[in-house]
Coordinates of C-alpha atoms in Angstrom, one line a residue:
M648 CA -11.4 4.3 63.8
A649 CA -10.1 6.8 66.3
K650 CA -12.5 9.3 65.0
V651 CA -15.3 6.9 66.1
H652 CA -14.0 6.4 69.7
D653 CA -13.0 10.0 70.2
A654 CA -16.2 11.5 68.8
A655 CA -18.4 13.4 71.2
E656 CA -21.3 11.4 72.3
Q657 CA -24.0 13.8 70.9
H658 CA -27.0 11.7 71.2
V659 CA -28.6 9.9 74.1
T660 CA -30.5 7.5 72.1
E661 CA -33.6 5.3 72.6
A662 CA -33.5 1.7 73.3
P663 CA -35.8 -1.4 73.0
S664 CA -38.1 -2.3 75.9
R665 CA -37.1 -4.0 79.0
G666 CA -39.3 -7.0 78.1
I667 CA -36.6 -8.8 76.1
K668 CA -36.8 -12.4 77.1
R669 CA -33.3 -13.7 77.9
S670 CA -32.3 -16.3 80.3
L671 CA -29.2 -17.4 82.1
K672 CA -30.8 -20.7 83.1
Y673 CA -29.3 -24.0 81.9
V674 CA -32.3 -26.3 81.9
D675 CA -31.3 -29.5 83.9
G676 CA -31.2 -32.6 81.6
E677 CA -31.5 -30.6 78.4
K678 CA -29.7 -32.4 75.7
S679 CA -30.4 -30.4 72.4
G680 CA -29.9 -26.9 71.4
A681 CA -33.5 -26.4 70.2
K682 CA -35.7 -23.9 71.8
D683 CA -37.8 -25.0 74.7
E684 CA -40.6 -22.3 74.7
G685 CA -42.0 -23.4 77.9
A686 CA -38.8 -23.4 79.8
D687 CA -36.8 -20.4 78.3
S688 CA -38.8 -17.9 76.2
D689 CA -40.6 -16.3 79.2
Y690 CA -37.9 -17.2 81.7
A691 CA -36.5 -13.8 82.2
A692 CA -39.6 -11.7 81.8
I693 CA -39.1 -10.5 85.4
S694 CA -41.1 -7.3 84.7
K695 CA -44.3 -9.5 84.8
I696 CA -44.0 -9.8 88.5
P697 CA -46.1 -7.1 90.3
A698 CA -43.7 -4.3 91.4
I699 CA -44.8 -4.1 95.0
S700 CA -44.8 -7.8 95.6
I701 CA -41.4 -9.0 94.4
E702 CA -40.3 -9.9 97.9
Q703 CA -43.4 -11.1 99.5
D704 CA -41.4 -12.2 102.6
K705 CA -39.4 -9.0 102.7
P706 CA -41.5 -6.2 101.5
Y707 CA -39.5 -3.0 100.4
P708 CA -40.1 -0.3 103.1
S709 CA -42.6 2.3 102.4
G710 CA -42.0 6.0 102.8
T711 CA -43.2 9.5 102.2
A712 CA -41.9 11.4 99.2
N713 CA -42.1 15.2 98.6
R714 CA -43.2 16.9 95.4
S715 CA -41.1 19.6 94.1
D716 CA -43.5 22.3 95.4
G717 CA -43.2 20.8 99.0
S718 CA -46.7 19.7 99.3
S719 CA -47.4 16.4 101.1
L720 CA -48.4 13.6 98.9
A721 CA -51.6 11.6 99.8
K722 CA -51.0 8.2 101.1
G723 CA -52.3 6.6 97.8
D724 CA -50.1 8.9 95.7
S725 CA -47.1 8.0 97.8
L726 CA -47.7 4.4 97.3
A727 CA -48.1 4.7 93.6
L728 CA -44.9 6.8 93.5
E729 CA -43.0 4.1 95.2
Q730 CA -44.4 1.5 92.7
Q731 CA -43.2 3.7 89.8
A732 CA -39.7 4.0 91.4
L733 CA -39.5 0.3 92.1
R734 CA -40.8 -0.7 88.7
L735 CA -38.0 1.6 87.1
H736 CA -35.4 -0.1 89.2
Q737 CA -36.7 -3.5 88.2
M738 CA -36.6 -2.4 84.4
L739 CA -33.0 -1.3 84.9
W740 CA -31.9 -4.3 86.6
D741 CA -33.6 -6.5 84.1
I742 CA -31.5 -4.9 81.3
F743 CA -28.3 -5.4 83.4
A744 CA -29.1 -9.1 84.0
N745 CA -30.2 -9.8 80.5
R746 CA -27.1 -8.3 78.9
F747 CA -24.2 -8.0 81.4
E748 CA -24.9 -10.9 83.6
T749 CA -25.8 -13.2 80.8
Q750 CA -22.5 -12.7 78.8
V751 CA -20.3 -12.4 81.9
G752 CA -21.9 -15.7 83.1
I753 CA -20.3 -17.3 80.1
W754 CA -16.8 -15.7 81.1
I755 CA -17.0 -17.1 84.6
G756 CA -18.5 -20.3 83.7
S757 CA -16.4 -23.4 84.0
A758 CA -15.9 -24.0 80.3
C759 CA -14.2 -20.6 79.9
C760 CA -12.4 -20.1 83.2
P761 CA -9.1 -22.0 83.2
F762 CA -9.4 -22.4 87.1
K763 CA -12.2 -25.0 86.9
S764 CA -12.0 -28.5 85.5
T765 CA -15.4 -29.2 84.1
Y766 CA -17.7 -27.0 81.9
T767 CA -21.0 -26.5 83.5
A768 CA -23.4 -23.6 83.7
P769 CA -22.5 -20.5 85.7
T770 CA -23.3 -21.2 89.3
R771 CA -23.5 -17.7 90.5
L772 CA -24.1 -14.1 89.2
I773 CA -21.3 -11.7 89.0
S774 CA -23.2 -9.3 91.1
R775 CA -23.4 -12.1 93.8
L776 CA -19.8 -12.8 93.4
A777 CA -18.8 -9.0 94.0
L778 CA -21.1 -8.8 97.0
T779 CA -20.0 -12.1 98.6
L780 CA -16.2 -11.3 98.1
T781 CA -16.7 -7.8 99.6
S782 CA -18.8 -9.3 102.6
Y783 CA -16.0 -11.7 103.7
R784 CA -12.3 -11.4 103.7
R785 CA -9.6 -14.2 104.3
R786 CA -7.3 -13.9 107.3
L787 CA -4.5 -16.1 108.6
V788 CA -5.2 -17.9 111.9
D789 CA -1.6 -17.4 112.8
S790 CA -1.4 -13.9 114.3
Q791 CA 2.3 -13.6 113.9
L792 CA 2.3 -14.7 110.4
A793 CA -0.8 -12.5 109.7
A794 CA 1.3 -9.6 110.9
S795 CA 3.8 -10.1 108.2
V796 CA 1.3 -9.7 105.4
E797 CA -0.6 -6.7 104.4
P798 CA -3.5 -6.1 107.0
V799 CA -7.0 -6.8 105.9
Q800 CA -9.0 -3.7 105.3
V801 CA -12.1 -3.3 107.4
L802 CA -14.9 -1.3 106.0
S803 CA -16.8 1.2 108.1
R804 CA -20.6 1.4 108.0
S805 CA -20.4 4.6 106.0
D806 CA -17.9 3.0 103.6
K807 CA -20.4 0.1 103.1
D808 CA -23.2 2.4 102.4
S809 CA -21.2 4.5 100.0
L810 CA -20.1 1.3 98.0
R811 CA -23.7 -0.1 98.1
Q812 CA -25.1 3.1 96.6
A813 CA -22.4 3.5 94.2
L814 CA -23.0 0.0 92.7
L815 CA -26.7 0.4 92.5
S816 CA -26.3 3.8 90.7
A817 CA -23.7 2.3 88.4
V818 CA -26.1 -0.5 87.5
H819 CA -28.8 2.1 86.9
A820 CA -26.7 4.3 84.7
Y821 CA -25.2 1.4 82.8
A822 CA -28.6 0.0 81.9
A823 CA -30.4 3.4 81.2
R824 CA -29.5 3.6 77.4
W825 CA -31.4 0.3 76.7
L826 CA -34.6 1.6 78.1
S827 CA -37.5 2.2 75.7
F828 CA -38.5 5.8 75.3
E829 CA -42.1 4.7 74.9
D830 CA -42.1 4.1 78.7
A831 CA -41.9 7.9 79.1
S832 CA -45.1 8.4 77.0
S833 CA -48.8 8.6 78.0
P834 CA -51.8 9.0 75.9
T835 CA -51.1 12.9 75.9
T836 CA -47.4 12.7 75.4
T837 CA -46.0 13.4 72.0
L838 CA -43.1 11.3 70.6
V839 CA -40.7 14.3 70.9
A840 CA -41.6 14.8 74.5
A841 CA -41.1 11.1 75.2
V842 CA -37.6 11.0 73.7
K843 CA -36.7 14.2 75.8
N844 CA -37.9 12.5 79.0
K845 CA -35.7 9.5 78.2
E846 CA -32.8 11.7 77.5
D847 CA -33.3 13.6 80.7
L848 CA -33.5 10.4 82.8
V849 CA -30.4 8.9 81.1
K850 CA -28.5 12.1 81.9
S851 CA -29.8 12.2 85.5
L852 CA -29.0 8.7 86.3
W853 CA -25.4 9.1 84.9
T854 CA -24.9 12.3 87.0
R855 CA -26.0 10.6 90.2
A856 CA -23.7 7.5 89.5
Q857 CA -20.8 10.0 88.7
K858 CA -21.1 11.6 92.1
R859 CA -21.0 8.4 93.9
I860 CA -18.2 6.7 91.8
Y861 CA -15.4 8.5 93.8
S862 CA -15.9 6.4 96.8
P863 CA -15.1 3.0 94.8
M864 CA -12.1 4.7 93.4
T865 CA -10.5 4.9 96.8
Q866 CA -11.9 1.4 98.2
P867 CA -10.2 -1.7 96.8
T868 CA -13.0 -4.0 97.1
Y869 CA -14.9 -6.3 94.6
C870 CA -18.1 -4.2 94.7
S871 CA -15.8 -1.3 93.9
I872 CA -14.4 -3.3 90.9
L873 CA -17.8 -4.0 89.5
A874 CA -19.1 -0.5 90.0
L875 CA -16.1 1.1 88.3
H876 CA -16.3 -1.3 85.5
L877 CA -19.9 -0.6 84.7
F878 CA -19.5 3.1 85.1
G879 CA -16.4 3.0 82.8
H880 CA -18.6 1.4 80.1
T881 CA -21.5 3.8 80.4
P882 CA -21.6 6.7 77.8
A883 CA -21.1 10.1 79.4
P884 CA -23.4 13.0 78.4
P885 CA -22.0 15.1 75.6
D886 CA -21.6 18.1 77.8
F887 CA -19.5 16.4 80.5
A888 CA -16.2 18.2 80.9
E889 CA -13.9 15.1 81.7
P890 CA -14.0 13.0 78.6
N891 CA -11.4 10.6 80.0
M892 CA -13.3 9.6 83.1
R893 CA -14.6 6.4 81.7
D894 CA -11.1 5.2 80.9
V895 CA -9.9 6.2 84.4
C896 CA -12.7 4.2 86.0
V897 CA -11.9 1.1 83.9
Q898 CA -8.2 1.5 84.9
A899 CA -9.0 1.9 88.5
S900 CA -11.3 -1.1 88.5
L901 CA -8.3 -3.2 87.2
Q902 CA -5.9 -1.8 89.6
H903 CA -8.1 -2.8 92.5
L904 CA -8.4 -6.2 91.2
K905 CA -4.6 -6.4 90.7
T906 CA -4.2 -5.3 94.3
L907 CA -6.8 -7.7 95.7
S908 CA -5.3 -10.7 93.7
A909 CA -1.8 -10.0 94.9
Q910 CA -3.0 -10.1 98.6
S911 CA -4.9 -13.4 97.8
R912 CA -1.8 -14.9 96.3
L913 CA 0.3 -13.8 99.2
L914 CA -2.2 -15.5 101.6
S915 CA -2.2 -18.7 99.6
S916 CA 1.6 -18.9 99.2
T917 CA 1.9 -19.2 103.0
N918 CA 0.1 -22.5 102.9
A919 CA -1.2 -21.7 106.3
K920 CA -4.8 -22.1 107.7
T921 CA -7.0 -19.1 106.9
V922 CA -10.4 -18.1 108.3
L923 CA -13.1 -15.8 107.0
I924 CA -13.9 -12.6 108.7
S925 CA -17.5 -11.1 108.1
T926 CA -17.9 -7.5 106.9
P927 CA -21.3 -7.6 105.2
I928 CA -21.9 -4.7 102.8
D929 CA -25.6 -5.3 103.0
S930 CA -27.4 -5.6 106.3
T931 CA -29.6 -8.4 105.1
V932 CA -26.6 -10.7 104.4
S933 CA -27.1 -13.7 106.7
P934 CA -24.1 -15.7 107.9
S935 CA -22.7 -18.2 105.4
D936 CA -21.2 -21.6 105.5
I937 CA -18.8 -20.6 102.8
T938 CA -15.4 -22.1 103.4
P939 CA -11.9 -20.3 102.9
L940 CA -11.3 -22.8 100.1
E941 CA -14.6 -21.9 98.4
Y942 CA -13.8 -18.1 98.9
A943 CA -10.3 -18.6 97.3
Q944 CA -12.0 -20.2 94.3
M945 CA -14.3 -17.3 94.0
E946 CA -11.4 -15.0 94.0
D947 CA -9.9 -17.0 91.2
I948 CA -13.0 -16.6 89.3
A949 CA -13.0 -12.8 89.8
Y950 CA -9.3 -12.7 88.8
W951 CA -10.2 -14.5 85.5
F952 CA -13.1 -11.9 85.0
G953 CA -10.4 -9.2 85.4
I954 CA -8.1 -10.9 82.9
M955 CA -11.0 -10.9 80.3
C956 CA -11.8 -7.3 81.0
D957 CA -8.1 -6.4 80.8
T958 CA -7.5 -8.2 77.5
S959 CA -10.6 -6.4 75.9
R960 CA -9.5 -3.0 77.1
S961 CA -5.9 -3.6 75.8
L962 CA -7.1 -4.5 72.4
V963 CA -9.9 -1.9 71.9
K964 CA -8.1 1.0 73.4
C965 CA -4.6 0.0 72.3
Q966 CA -3.2 0.3 75.9
P967 CA -0.8 -1.9 77.8
P968 CA -2.4 -4.6 80.2
I969 CA -2.8 -3.6 83.8
I970 CA -3.3 -6.9 85.8
S971 CA -0.3 -8.8 84.6
D972 CA 2.4 -8.9 81.9
A973 CA 2.1 -11.1 78.8
V974 CA 4.8 -13.5 79.8
T975 CA 3.4 -14.2 83.2
T976 CA -0.2 -14.4 82.0
D977 CA 1.0 -16.9 79.2
G978 CA 2.7 -19.1 81.7
Q979 CA 0.0 -19.1 84.3
I980 CA -3.2 -18.8 82.3
W981 CA -3.0 -19.1 78.5
S982 CA -1.2 -22.4 78.7
Q983 CA -4.1 -23.8 80.7
V984 CA -6.6 -22.4 78.3
R985 CA -4.6 -24.0 75.4
D986 CA -4.8 -27.4 77.0
Q987 CA -8.5 -27.2 77.8
V988 CA -9.2 -26.0 74.1
D989 CA -7.1 -29.0 72.8
E990 CA -8.9 -31.4 75.0
F991 CA -12.4 -30.0 74.0
K992 CA -11.4 -30.1 70.4
A993 CA -10.5 -33.8 70.6
S994 CA -13.8 -34.6 72.3
C995 CA -15.8 -32.9 69.5
K996 CA -14.2 -34.6 66.4
N997 CA -17.3 -36.8 65.9
W998 CA -19.4 -33.7 65.1
R999 CA -17.4 -32.5 62.2
N1000 CA -19.6 -34.5 59.7
S1001 CA -22.7 -34.8 61.9
R1002 CA -26.1 -34.0 60.5
V1003 CA -28.0 -33.9 63.7
P1004 CA -28.6 -30.7 65.7
I1005 CA -25.7 -29.8 67.8
S1006 CA -26.3 -30.8 71.4
I1007 CA -26.6 -28.2 74.2
D1008 CA -23.5 -29.6 76.0
V1009 CA -21.4 -29.0 73.0
L1010 CA -22.9 -25.6 72.6
Y1011 CA -22.0 -24.5 76.1
G1012 CA -18.5 -26.0 75.5
V1013 CA -18.2 -24.0 72.3
V1014 CA -19.2 -20.7 73.7
G1015 CA -17.1 -21.2 76.9
H1016 CA -14.0 -22.6 75.4
G1017 CA -14.3 -20.3 72.3
T1018 CA -14.6 -17.2 74.5
A1019 CA -11.4 -18.1 76.4
C1020 CA -9.6 -18.9 73.2
R1021 CA -10.8 -15.6 71.7
A1022 CA -9.4 -13.8 74.7
M1023 CA -6.1 -15.5 74.1
V1024 CA -6.1 -14.4 70.5
W1025 CA -6.8 -10.8 71.6
S1026 CA -4.0 -11.0 74.4
A1027 CA -1.6 -12.2 71.5
I1028 CA -2.7 -9.2 69.3
S1029 CA -2.0 -6.9 72.3
R1030 CA 1.6 -8.1 72.3
V1031 CA 1.8 -6.9 68.6
Q1032 CA 0.5 -3.5 69.9
D1033 CA 3.2 -3.5 72.5
A1034 CA 6.0 -4.2 70.0
L1035 CA 4.7 -1.5 67.7
F1036 CA 3.8 1.3 70.2
H1037 CA 4.5 0.7 74.0
H1038 CA 7.8 -1.2 74.0
L1039 CA 7.3 -2.6 77.5
S1040 CA 8.9 -5.9 76.4
D1041 CA 11.7 -6.8 74.1
I1042 CA 9.5 -8.9 71.6
S1043 CA 9.9 -7.9 68.0
V1044 CA 7.0 -7.0 65.7
E1045 CA 7.7 -10.0 63.5
A1046 CA 7.7 -12.4 66.6
A1047 CA 4.6 -11.0 68.1
T1048 CA 2.8 -11.2 64.9
Q1049 CA 3.7 -14.8 64.4
I1050 CA 2.4 -15.6 67.9
A1051 CA -0.8 -13.8 67.2
L1052 CA -1.3 -15.6 63.9
R1053 CA -0.7 -18.9 65.5
E1054 CA -3.3 -18.3 68.2
F1055 CA -5.8 -17.1 65.4
D1056 CA -5.2 -20.4 63.5
R1057 CA -5.7 -22.3 66.8
F1058 CA -9.1 -20.6 67.2
N1059 CA -10.0 -21.4 63.6
M1060 CA -9.0 -25.1 63.7
S1061 CA -10.8 -25.7 67.1
F1062 CA -14.0 -23.7 66.7
E1063 CA -14.6 -22.7 63.0
Y1064 CA -16.6 -25.7 62.0
L1065 CA -18.4 -25.8 65.3
L1066 CA -19.5 -22.3 64.9
G1067 CA -20.5 -23.3 61.4
L1068 CA -22.8 -25.8 63.0
C1069 CA -24.3 -23.2 65.2
K1070 CA -25.1 -21.0 62.2
R1071 CA -26.6 -24.2 60.4
D1072 CA -28.8 -24.9 63.4
F1073 CA -29.3 -21.2 64.4
I1074 CA -33.0 -21.2 64.1
L1075 CA -33.2 -24.2 66.5
L1076 CA -31.1 -22.7 69.2
N1077 CA -32.6 -21.1 72.3
E1078 CA -32.1 -17.4 72.4
K1079 CA -29.3 -17.2 74.9
I1080 CA -27.1 -19.5 72.9
R1081 CA -28.0 -17.5 69.7
V1082 CA -26.8 -14.4 71.3
T1083 CA -23.6 -15.9 72.6
C1084 CA -22.5 -17.6 69.3
F1085 CA -23.4 -14.5 67.5
L1086 CA -21.2 -12.1 69.6
L1087 CA -18.4 -14.8 69.7
N1088 CA -18.2 -14.4 65.9
I1089 CA -18.2 -10.7 66.0
D1090 CA -15.5 -10.6 68.7
H1091 CA -13.3 -13.0 66.7
S1092 CA -13.7 -10.9 63.6
L1093 CA -12.9 -7.7 65.5
G1094 CA -9.7 -9.2 66.7
I1095 CA -8.3 -10.2 63.3
L1096 CA -9.5 -6.9 61.7
T1097 CA -7.7 -4.9 64.4
L1098 CA -4.5 -6.8 63.7
I1099 CA -4.8 -6.3 59.9
D1100 CA -5.5 -2.5 60.2
M1101 CA -2.6 -2.1 62.8
L1102 CA 0.0 -3.8 60.7
A1103 CA -1.1 -2.3 57.5
A1104 CA -1.1 1.3 59.1
A1105 CA 2.4 0.7 60.5
G1106 CA 3.9 -0.6 57.3
Y1107 CA 4.0 -4.3 58.3
A1108 CA 1.3 -5.7 56.3
H1109 CA 4.0 -8.0 54.6
L1110 CA 4.0 -10.1 57.8
L1111 CA 0.5 -11.4 57.1
P1112 CA 0.3 -14.4 54.9
S1113 CA -2.4 -12.7 52.7
E1114 CA -3.9 -9.4 53.7
Y1115 CA -6.6 -9.6 50.9
E1116 CA -7.7 -13.2 52.1
L1117 CA -7.8 -12.2 55.7
R1118 CA -9.7 -9.0 55.2
L1119 CA -12.1 -10.8 52.9
S1120 CA -12.8 -13.7 55.3
A1121 CA -13.3 -11.3 58.3
A1122 CA -15.5 -8.9 56.2
R1123 CA -17.5 -11.8 54.8
E1124 CA -18.0 -13.2 58.3
M1125 CA -19.3 -9.8 59.6
A1126 CA -21.6 -9.4 56.6
N1127 CA -22.9 -13.0 57.3
S1128 CA -23.5 -12.0 61.0
A1129 CA -25.3 -8.8 60.1
R1130 CA -27.4 -10.8 57.6
I1131 CA -28.3 -13.2 60.4
A1132 CA -29.2 -10.4 62.7
V1133 CA -31.4 -8.7 60.2
H1134 CA -33.1 -12.0 59.4
V1135 CA -33.7 -12.7 63.2
D1136 CA -35.0 -9.2 63.8
Q1137 CA -37.5 -9.4 61.0
T1138 CA -38.8 -12.8 61.9
S1139 CA -38.9 -12.3 65.8
T1140 CA -42.3 -11.6 67.4
G1141 CA -43.1 -8.1 68.5
S1142 CA -41.2 -5.0 67.5
P1143 CA -38.4 -5.9 65.0
L1144 CA -35.9 -3.7 67.0
S1145 CA -36.8 -4.3 70.6
N1146 CA -35.5 -7.9 70.3
S1147 CA -32.6 -7.1 68.0
I1148 CA -29.7 -9.5 68.4
L1149 CA -27.3 -6.5 67.7
L1150 CA -28.4 -4.8 70.8
Q1151 CA -27.8 -7.7 73.1
S1152 CA -23.9 -7.1 73.6
P1153 CA -22.9 -5.8 77.1
Y1154 CA -20.3 -3.7 75.1
P1155 CA -22.2 -2.4 71.9
E1156 CA -19.2 -0.1 71.0
N1157 CA -17.3 -3.2 70.3
V1158 CA -19.9 -4.3 67.7
V1159 CA -19.7 -0.8 66.3
D1160 CA -16.0 -1.1 66.0
A1161 CA -16.2 -4.5 64.2
L1162 CA -18.8 -3.3 61.7
Y1163 CA -16.9 -0.1 61.0
R1164 CA -13.6 -2.0 60.4
A1165 CA -15.4 -4.5 58.2
G1166 CA -16.9 -1.7 56.2
N1167 CA -13.5 -0.2 55.6
S1168 CA -12.1 -3.5 54.5
I1169 CA -14.9 -3.9 51.9
I1170 CA -13.8 -0.5 50.5
Y1171 CA -10.3 -1.6 50.5
L1172 CA -11.1 -4.7 48.7
Y1173 CA -13.2 -2.9 46.1
K1174 CA -10.4 -0.5 45.4
N1175 CA -8.1 -3.4 44.9
K1176 CA -10.6 -5.0 42.5
T1177 CA -11.1 -8.0 44.8
L1178 CA -14.9 -7.4 45.0
S1179 CA -17.4 -6.4 42.3
I1180 CA -19.6 -3.3 42.8
S1181 CA -22.8 -5.4 43.4
M1182 CA -20.9 -7.5 46.1
V1183 CA -19.7 -4.3 47.7
E1184 CA -23.2 -2.8 47.8
A1185 CA -24.8 -5.9 49.2
M1186 CA -22.2 -6.3 51.9
F1187 CA -22.0 -2.6 52.7
S1188 CA -25.8 -2.3 53.1
L1189 CA -25.6 -4.9 55.8
M1190 CA -22.8 -3.2 57.6
L1191 CA -24.8 0.1 57.5
Q1192 CA -28.0 -1.4 58.6
G1193 CA -26.4 -2.9 61.6
L1194 CA -24.8 0.6 62.5
R1195 CA -28.3 2.2 62.2
V1196 CA -29.7 -0.4 64.7
L1197 CA -26.8 0.3 67.0
Q1198 CA -27.4 4.0 67.0
I1199 CA -30.3 3.3 69.4
V1200 CA -27.8 2.6 72.2
S1201 CA -24.4 3.9 70.8
A1202 CA -23.5 7.5 70.0
T1203 CA -20.3 6.1 68.2
A1204 CA -22.5 4.4 65.8
Y1205 CA -23.5 7.7 64.4
T1206 CA -19.9 8.7 63.6
A1207 CA -19.1 5.3 62.1
Y1208 CA -22.2 5.3 59.9
N1209 CA -21.4 8.8 58.6
N1210 CA -17.7 7.9 58.0
L1211 CA -18.6 4.8 56.0
M1212 CA -21.2 6.6 54.0
D1213 CA -18.5 9.2 53.1
A1214 CA -16.2 6.4 52.0
C1215 CA -19.0 5.1 49.9
N1216 CA -19.4 8.3 48.2
D1217 CA -15.6 8.7 47.7
V1218 CA -15.5 5.5 45.6
G1219 CA -18.9 5.7 43.9
V1220 CA -20.7 2.9 45.8
K1221 CA -24.4 3.4 46.4
P1222 CA -25.7 1.2 49.1
K1223 CA -29.4 0.7 49.6
P1224 CA -31.1 3.4 51.7
I1225 CA -31.2 2.5 55.3
P1226 CA -34.0 3.9 57.7
D1227 CA -33.0 5.8 60.8
Y1228 CA -34.1 3.5 63.6
S1229 CA -33.1 5.8 66.4
T1230 CA -36.3 7.9 66.4
S1231 CA -38.4 5.3 64.7
S1232 CA -42.1 5.0 65.7
L1233 CA -41.7 1.3 65.2
L1234 CA -39.9 1.1 68.6
T1235 CA -42.9 0.0 70.6
P1236 CA -42.7 -1.7 74.1
E1237 CA -43.5 -5.3 74.5
P1238 CA -46.7 -6.0 76.4
S1239 CA -44.9 -7.9 79.2
Q1240 CA -45.8 -5.1 81.7
P1241 CA -48.2 -2.4 80.3
A1242 CA -47.8 1.0 81.7
E1243 CA -50.6 2.3 83.7
P1244 CA -52.4 5.4 82.6
N1245 CA -50.7 8.7 83.2
M1246 CA -47.9 6.7 85.1
N1247 CA -44.6 8.2 83.6
L1248 CA -41.7 6.3 84.9
F1249 CA -39.3 9.0 83.8
E1250 CA -40.9 11.9 85.5
T1251 CA -38.8 13.8 88.0
E1252 CA -40.8 12.6 91.1
A1253 CA -40.3 8.9 90.2
L1254 CA -36.6 9.5 89.8
Q1255 CA -36.4 11.3 93.2
E1256 CA -38.2 8.3 94.8
L1257 CA -35.7 6.0 93.1
E1258 CA -32.9 8.0 94.5
K1259 CA -34.4 7.8 98.0
M1260 CA -34.7 4.2 97.6
V1261 CA -31.0 3.8 96.7
V1262 CA -30.0 5.7 99.8
T1263 CA -32.3 4.4 102.4
N1264 CA -33.2 0.9 101.4
N1265 CA -30.3 -1.1 102.5
G1266 CA -31.7 -4.4 101.4
L1267 CA -32.6 -3.4 97.9
M1268 CA -29.6 -4.9 96.1
E1269 CA -29.6 -8.0 98.2
Q1270 CA -33.2 -8.7 97.6
T1271 CA -32.8 -8.0 93.9
I1272 CA -30.1 -10.3 93.4
S1273 CA -31.8 -13.0 95.5
R1274 CA -34.9 -12.7 93.4
Y1275 CA -32.9 -13.5 90.3
E1276 CA -31.1 -16.3 92.0
R1277 CA -34.4 -17.9 92.9
E1278 CA -35.8 -17.5 89.3
L1279 CA -32.6 -19.0 87.9
G1280 CA -32.0 -21.8 90.6
L1281 CA -28.6 -20.6 91.4
A1282 CA -26.8 -20.8 94.8
S1283 CA -26.9 -17.6 96.7
V1284 CA -23.2 -17.7 97.8

């Protein structure tokens, strides 16, 4: 799999339109998992809002832009250009909200986060969390005691502007690969030209974000953490000379969080009274009635977000954790997760033989507690990686493997039948729950496949109770997940790919990795005569079809697809032909916000106006976040 991750990202691929209707909203009083078309289906179609009137009470400032030839634009053309730039910003933020905010909302929701006692919907966006934590800092009231701890960093105005611009640019660059290339077309634009426009836009947004990301690297703030995390998970152009920059950004993000969390724990350990000092990163941030206790809870939530990111990085990249060592994390965090999972499991025992649709309350508990338990499994697998490769602790490979298998069994015993109910009622679920359950299944399969591959490659496969059964179970789970995705794509309204459930993960490379490992396991099982040729061809076709779809947003999917095809040819397997979706004319935009004639959102002038907006409009990010909060009914702090 190393070839997949190390391959040059030679394609900037096209993505489905921005009109994907996804929602973070938890409908009050909702007691079943069935879709509520009126309340949910159009909930996040933010692009329907007229671009120039998103903030009726706080209109975006108008300005004058210059064409490349230096001629002054007419007032009407200037306004149209502003509308184009603002619409492009909306589309990019919609993508960020529909993918990243949605899934991270599950991470920081009460059912997942061990620092909360009840499972409810997420009460704030991760972007708002980062903005608020950066805008205020805790300080001890006792000046003498305060002098004994590390001084609070005070941001200058230039620092605040740099961080604001870096975060905005990081969001734009992160979301760009999901844009539909048809938005670059007009009645006179060819498909090839539209694809080229999309590629140029993606590269330009990445380049602008890359120039601004150095400021967050030197500023340990929560906005820096989010900007670095997003940019670290944004594919770099194939001609970029520093291939390790993405890893450096993710590491810097986690190092910043480790630093800030240590400062927070030091303040809390004094048991002394604290106050908040205001250093707003956005000029539109109004005074808040947030208390030091509420702020401390928000710090805990951000720390849990970091634990989730650190655990994922350790598993996928096979690198040691940054935020905390395994022993400390186990005692302080995973023990709480185990208790919460066991409590949730006991509360759901009546659902084991139930024939009624699974309730929405149970579903939120499944995805929340299940995601936390999945992270605990990944953390345990990372200890096996440490025993094999890093040797940062004295744990043996045998002991680490037993711990990982024990946590794997805990997940299965607690959530396997509940996730089975989710699959049974899949067609009845609202879209956000569908996606989250789907991704939870894939992430769990990725964890066990990584453990199997790692132990087998190192000569420790005998530590597994049954390598064949574990591979077959994980590969079958991935095949069923791919089959569900194909079925949903074929039956969904509009373009079959613009709504593809495979494209909803905020980390599509993880889905690629899972499909690739499952495909290799299928070949392994065939070589060992565990599967028949007809079974292999059926399962393999699903893996390949999933990778074809993922090529729209992930360059690593190209390498994974080609490697699996080579493996098929080596053993004489002939899967069904799979169309190339990455340049398919079937990728048509949804009609949620039709483009105006001759209005190319990806043209250079629109991008220049967007850049001007990022630099000069200090309220852009705050107003955008506030808009989503109003739509979702979330608190602003």
